[in-house]
């Protein structure tokens, strides 16, 4: 699993593709840690090319959200979440934990 | 009734998902229903590896899929420790973010994604039966 990171003035954009399950979730955790270790807590996760997300992945994103929100105006924002993934997030009742934008431009503009 | 056996390790999860996607398509589930089945099976297999077997590479996961008149039935079997779903706490979803904990998320996801989720322990095997009904 490959990650692309792009630094903007006010936030960092992280992008990956494919499945996030118990096999790949540790790599997502490590990629996010590489961002937060630099004291960056305004993070955009571009999920446009993510096709699957299990609870192992959601737990990492929830933990990241908790961590980010401890800091002034820090937040993890999701972008381009596939309809199936979005539906599953709503169905388990965790949709309220994340802002979801259609495009990276919108998400970066939020910060 | 296709049955396939997979090694109980996390890198099997993608292959298991592909298998389940194929049978979901054959059973006539729509994309949303098929994704729900994939997610439930992924959570179930992760639980088998982590809790029934206590780690990767310990035992196998047998997956049987059977189309029914109104949907799809999936049966997962393992030879690990008996799994007691009643011992798993229900996560406090909807609670403030700070109070959400990871334990129990997998079983919670399974119950939300599927119409029936039945855990039994038969002749030394955990047998998990899950049903997904087609809409319309």
mmCIF file with all atom_site columns, C-alpha atoms in Angstrom, chain B residues 19-90:
data_model
loop_
_atom_site.group_PDB
_atom_site.id
_atom_site.type_symbol
_atom_site.label_atom_id
_atom_site.label_alt_id
_atom_site.label_comp_id
_atom_site.label_asym_id
_atom_site.label_entity_id
_atom_site.label_seq_id
_atom_site.pdbx_PDB_ins_code
_atom_site.Cartn_x
_atom_site.Cartn_y
_atom_site.Cartn_z
_atom_site.occupancy
_atom_site.B_iso_or_equiv
_atom_site.pdbx_formal_charge
_atom_site.auth_seq_id
_atom_site.auth_comp_id
_atom_site.auth_asym_id
_atom_site.auth_atom_id
_atom_site.pdbx_PDB_model_num
ATOM 1  C CA . UNK B 1 19 ? -14.596 -14.700 -3.390 1.00 0.00 ? 19 UNK B CA 1
ATOM 2  C CA . UNK B 1 20 ? -17.553 -13.173 -1.536 1.00 0.00 ? 20 UNK B CA 1
ATOM 3  C CA . UNK B 1 21 ? -17.989 -10.489 -4.212 1.00 0.00 ? 21 UNK B CA 1
ATOM 4  C CA . UNK B 1 22 ? -18.257 -13.224 -6.858 1.00 0.00 ? 22 UNK B CA 1
ATOM 5  C CA . UNK B 1 23 ? -20.939 -15.178 -5.019 1.00 0.00 ? 23 UNK B CA 1
ATOM 6  C CA . UNK B 1 24 ? -22.823 -11.965 -4.137 1.00 0.00 ? 24 UNK B CA 1
ATOM 7  C CA . UNK B 1 25 ? -22.963 -11.057 -7.820 1.00 0.00 ? 25 UNK B CA 1
ATOM 8  C CA . UNK B 1 26 ? -24.131 -14.586 -8.682 1.00 0.00 ? 26 UNK B CA 1
ATOM 9  C CA . UNK B 1 27 ? -26.826 -14.376 -5.981 1.00 0.00 ? 27 UNK B CA 1
ATOM 10 C CA . UNK B 1 28 ? -28.135 -11.125 -7.474 1.00 0.00 ? 28 UNK B CA 1
ATOM 11 C CA . UNK B 1 29 ? -27.224 -8.783  -4.620 1.00 0.00 ? 29 UNK B CA 1
ATOM 12 C CA . UNK B 1 30 ? -26.852 -5.132  -5.597 1.00 0.00 ? 30 UNK B CA 1
ATOM 13 C CA . UNK B 1 31 ? -23.562 -3.248  -5.122 1.00 0.00 ? 31 UNK B CA 1
ATOM 14 C CA . UNK B 1 32 ? -24.536 -1.881  -1.726 1.00 0.00 ? 32 UNK B CA 1
ATOM 15 C CA . UNK B 1 33 ? -25.663 -5.297  -0.426 1.00 0.00 ? 33 UNK B CA 1
ATOM 16 C CA . UNK B 1 34 ? -22.541 -6.971  -1.815 1.00 0.00 ? 34 UNK B CA 1
ATOM 17 C CA . UNK B 1 35 ? -20.340 -4.400  -0.064 1.00 0.00 ? 35 UNK B CA 1
ATOM 18 C CA . UNK B 1 36 ? -22.194 -5.019  3.216  1.00 0.00 ? 36 UNK B CA 1
ATOM 19 C CA . UNK B 1 37 ? -21.555 -8.770  2.889  1.00 0.00 ? 37 UNK B CA 1
ATOM 20 C CA . UNK B 1 38 ? -17.874 -8.194  2.131  1.00 0.00 ? 38 UNK B CA 1
ATOM 21 C CA . UNK B 1 39 ? -17.553 -5.932  5.155  1.00 0.00 ? 39 UNK B CA 1
ATOM 22 C CA . UNK B 1 40 ? -19.319 -8.389  7.512  1.00 0.00 ? 40 UNK B CA 1
ATOM 23 C CA . UNK B 1 41 ? -17.204 -11.311 6.265  1.00 0.00 ? 41 UNK B CA 1
ATOM 24 C CA . UNK B 1 42 ? -14.014 -9.255  6.607  1.00 0.00 ? 42 UNK B CA 1
ATOM 25 C CA . UNK B 1 43 ? -14.896 -8.373  10.222 1.00 0.00 ? 43 UNK B CA 1
ATOM 26 C CA . UNK B 1 44 ? -15.795 -11.995 10.978 1.00 0.00 ? 44 UNK B CA 1
ATOM 27 C CA . UNK B 1 45 ? -12.542 -13.340 9.529  1.00 0.00 ? 45 UNK B CA 1
ATOM 28 C CA . UNK B 1 46 ? -10.504 -10.719 11.394 1.00 0.00 ? 46 UNK B CA 1
ATOM 29 C CA . UNK B 1 47 ? -12.206 -11.826 14.634 1.00 0.00 ? 47 UNK B CA 1
ATOM 30 C CA . UNK B 1 48 ? -11.465 -15.488 13.857 1.00 0.00 ? 48 UNK B CA 1
ATOM 31 C CA . UNK B 1 49 ? -7.776  -14.737 13.293 1.00 0.00 ? 49 UNK B CA 1
ATOM 32 C CA . UNK B 1 50 ? -7.412  -12.393 16.283 1.00 0.00 ? 50 UNK B CA 1
ATOM 33 C CA . UNK B 1 51 ? -9.644  -14.071 18.862 1.00 0.00 ? 51 UNK B CA 1
ATOM 34 C CA . UNK B 1 52 ? -10.463 -17.682 17.918 1.00 0.00 ? 52 UNK B CA 1
ATOM 35 C CA . UNK B 1 53 ? -6.924  -18.480 16.743 1.00 0.00 ? 53 UNK B CA 1
ATOM 36 C CA . UNK B 1 54 ? -5.154  -15.797 18.774 1.00 0.00 ? 54 UNK B CA 1
ATOM 37 C CA . UNK B 1 55 ? -2.954  -14.773 15.840 1.00 0.00 ? 55 UNK B CA 1
ATOM 38 C CA . UNK B 1 56 ? -2.046  -15.288 12.220 1.00 0.00 ? 56 UNK B CA 1
ATOM 39 C CA . UNK B 1 57 ? -1.003  -18.608 10.694 1.00 0.00 ? 57 UNK B CA 1
ATOM 40 C CA . UNK B 1 58 ? -2.611  -20.781 13.396 1.00 0.00 ? 58 UNK B CA 1
ATOM 41 C CA . UNK B 1 59 ? -5.568  -22.298 11.536 1.00 0.00 ? 59 UNK B CA 1
ATOM 42 C CA . UNK B 1 60 ? -7.788  -22.112 8.500  1.00 0.00 ? 60 UNK B CA 1
ATOM 43 C CA . UNK B 1 61 ? -11.078 -20.375 7.736  1.00 0.00 ? 61 UNK B CA 1
ATOM 44 C CA . UNK B 1 62 ? -13.654 -22.294 5.756  1.00 0.00 ? 62 UNK B CA 1
ATOM 45 C CA . UNK B 1 63 ? -16.138 -20.161 3.851  1.00 0.00 ? 63 UNK B CA 1
ATOM 46 C CA . UNK B 1 64 ? -19.328 -21.610 2.373  1.00 0.00 ? 64 UNK B CA 1
ATOM 47 C CA . UNK B 1 65 ? -21.696 -19.429 0.381  1.00 0.00 ? 65 UNK B CA 1
ATOM 48 C CA . UNK B 1 66 ? -25.165 -20.484 -0.643 1.00 0.00 ? 66 UNK B CA 1
ATOM 49 C CA . UNK B 1 67 ? -27.650 -18.385 -2.585 1.00 0.00 ? 67 UNK B CA 1
ATOM 50 C CA . UNK B 1 68 ? -31.128 -18.550 -1.014 1.00 0.00 ? 68 UNK B CA 1
ATOM 51 C CA . UNK B 1 69 ? -34.511 -17.690 -2.477 1.00 0.00 ? 69 UNK B CA 1
ATOM 52 C CA . UNK B 1 70 ? -34.256 -14.160 -1.079 1.00 0.00 ? 70 UNK B CA 1
ATOM 53 C CA . UNK B 1 71 ? -30.539 -13.502 -0.794 1.00 0.00 ? 71 UNK B CA 1
ATOM 54 C CA . UNK B 1 72 ? -27.269 -15.065 0.291  1.00 0.00 ? 72 UNK B CA 1
ATOM 55 C CA . UNK B 1 73 ? -26.232 -17.281 3.199  1.00 0.00 ? 73 UNK B CA 1
ATOM 56 C CA . UNK B 1 74 ? -22.569 -17.296 4.295  1.00 0.00 ? 74 UNK B CA 1
ATOM 57 C CA . UNK B 1 75 ? -21.186 -19.856 6.751  1.00 0.00 ? 75 UNK B CA 1
ATOM 58 C CA . UNK B 1 76 ? -17.706 -19.416 8.242  1.00 0.00 ? 76 UNK B CA 1
ATOM 59 C CA . UNK B 1 77 ? -16.056 -22.237 10.220 1.00 0.00 ? 77 UNK B CA 1
ATOM 60 C CA . UNK B 1 78 ? -12.866 -22.295 12.281 1.00 0.00 ? 78 UNK B CA 1
ATOM 61 C CA . UNK B 1 79 ? -11.222 -24.659 14.754 1.00 0.00 ? 79 UNK B CA 1
ATOM 62 C CA . UNK B 1 80 ? -10.120 -22.007 17.227 1.00 0.00 ? 80 UNK B CA 1
ATOM 63 C CA . UNK B 1 81 ? -11.241 -21.199 20.753 1.00 0.00 ? 81 UNK B CA 1
ATOM 64 C CA . UNK B 1 82 ? -15.037 -21.056 21.215 1.00 0.00 ? 82 UNK B CA 1
ATOM 65 C CA . UNK B 1 83 ? -16.234 -17.532 20.534 1.00 0.00 ? 83 UNK B CA 1
ATOM 66 C CA . UNK B 1 84 ? -18.837 -16.103 22.877 1.00 0.00 ? 84 UNK B CA 1
ATOM 67 C CA . UNK B 1 85 ? -20.465 -13.041 21.280 1.00 0.00 ? 85 UNK B CA 1
ATOM 68 C CA . UNK B 1 86 ? -22.239 -12.211 24.561 1.00 0.00 ? 86 UNK B CA 1
ATOM 69 C CA . UNK B 1 87 ? -18.839 -11.505 26.118 1.00 0.00 ? 87 UNK B CA 1
ATOM 70 C CA . UNK B 1 88 ? -18.193 -8.755  23.564 1.00 0.00 ? 88 UNK B CA 1
ATOM 71 C CA . UNK B 1 89 ? -19.345 -5.322  24.750 1.00 0.00 ? 89 UNK B CA 1
ATOM 72 C CA . UNK B 1 90 ? -21.466 -3.261  22.393 1.00 0.00 ? 90 UNK B CA 1
#
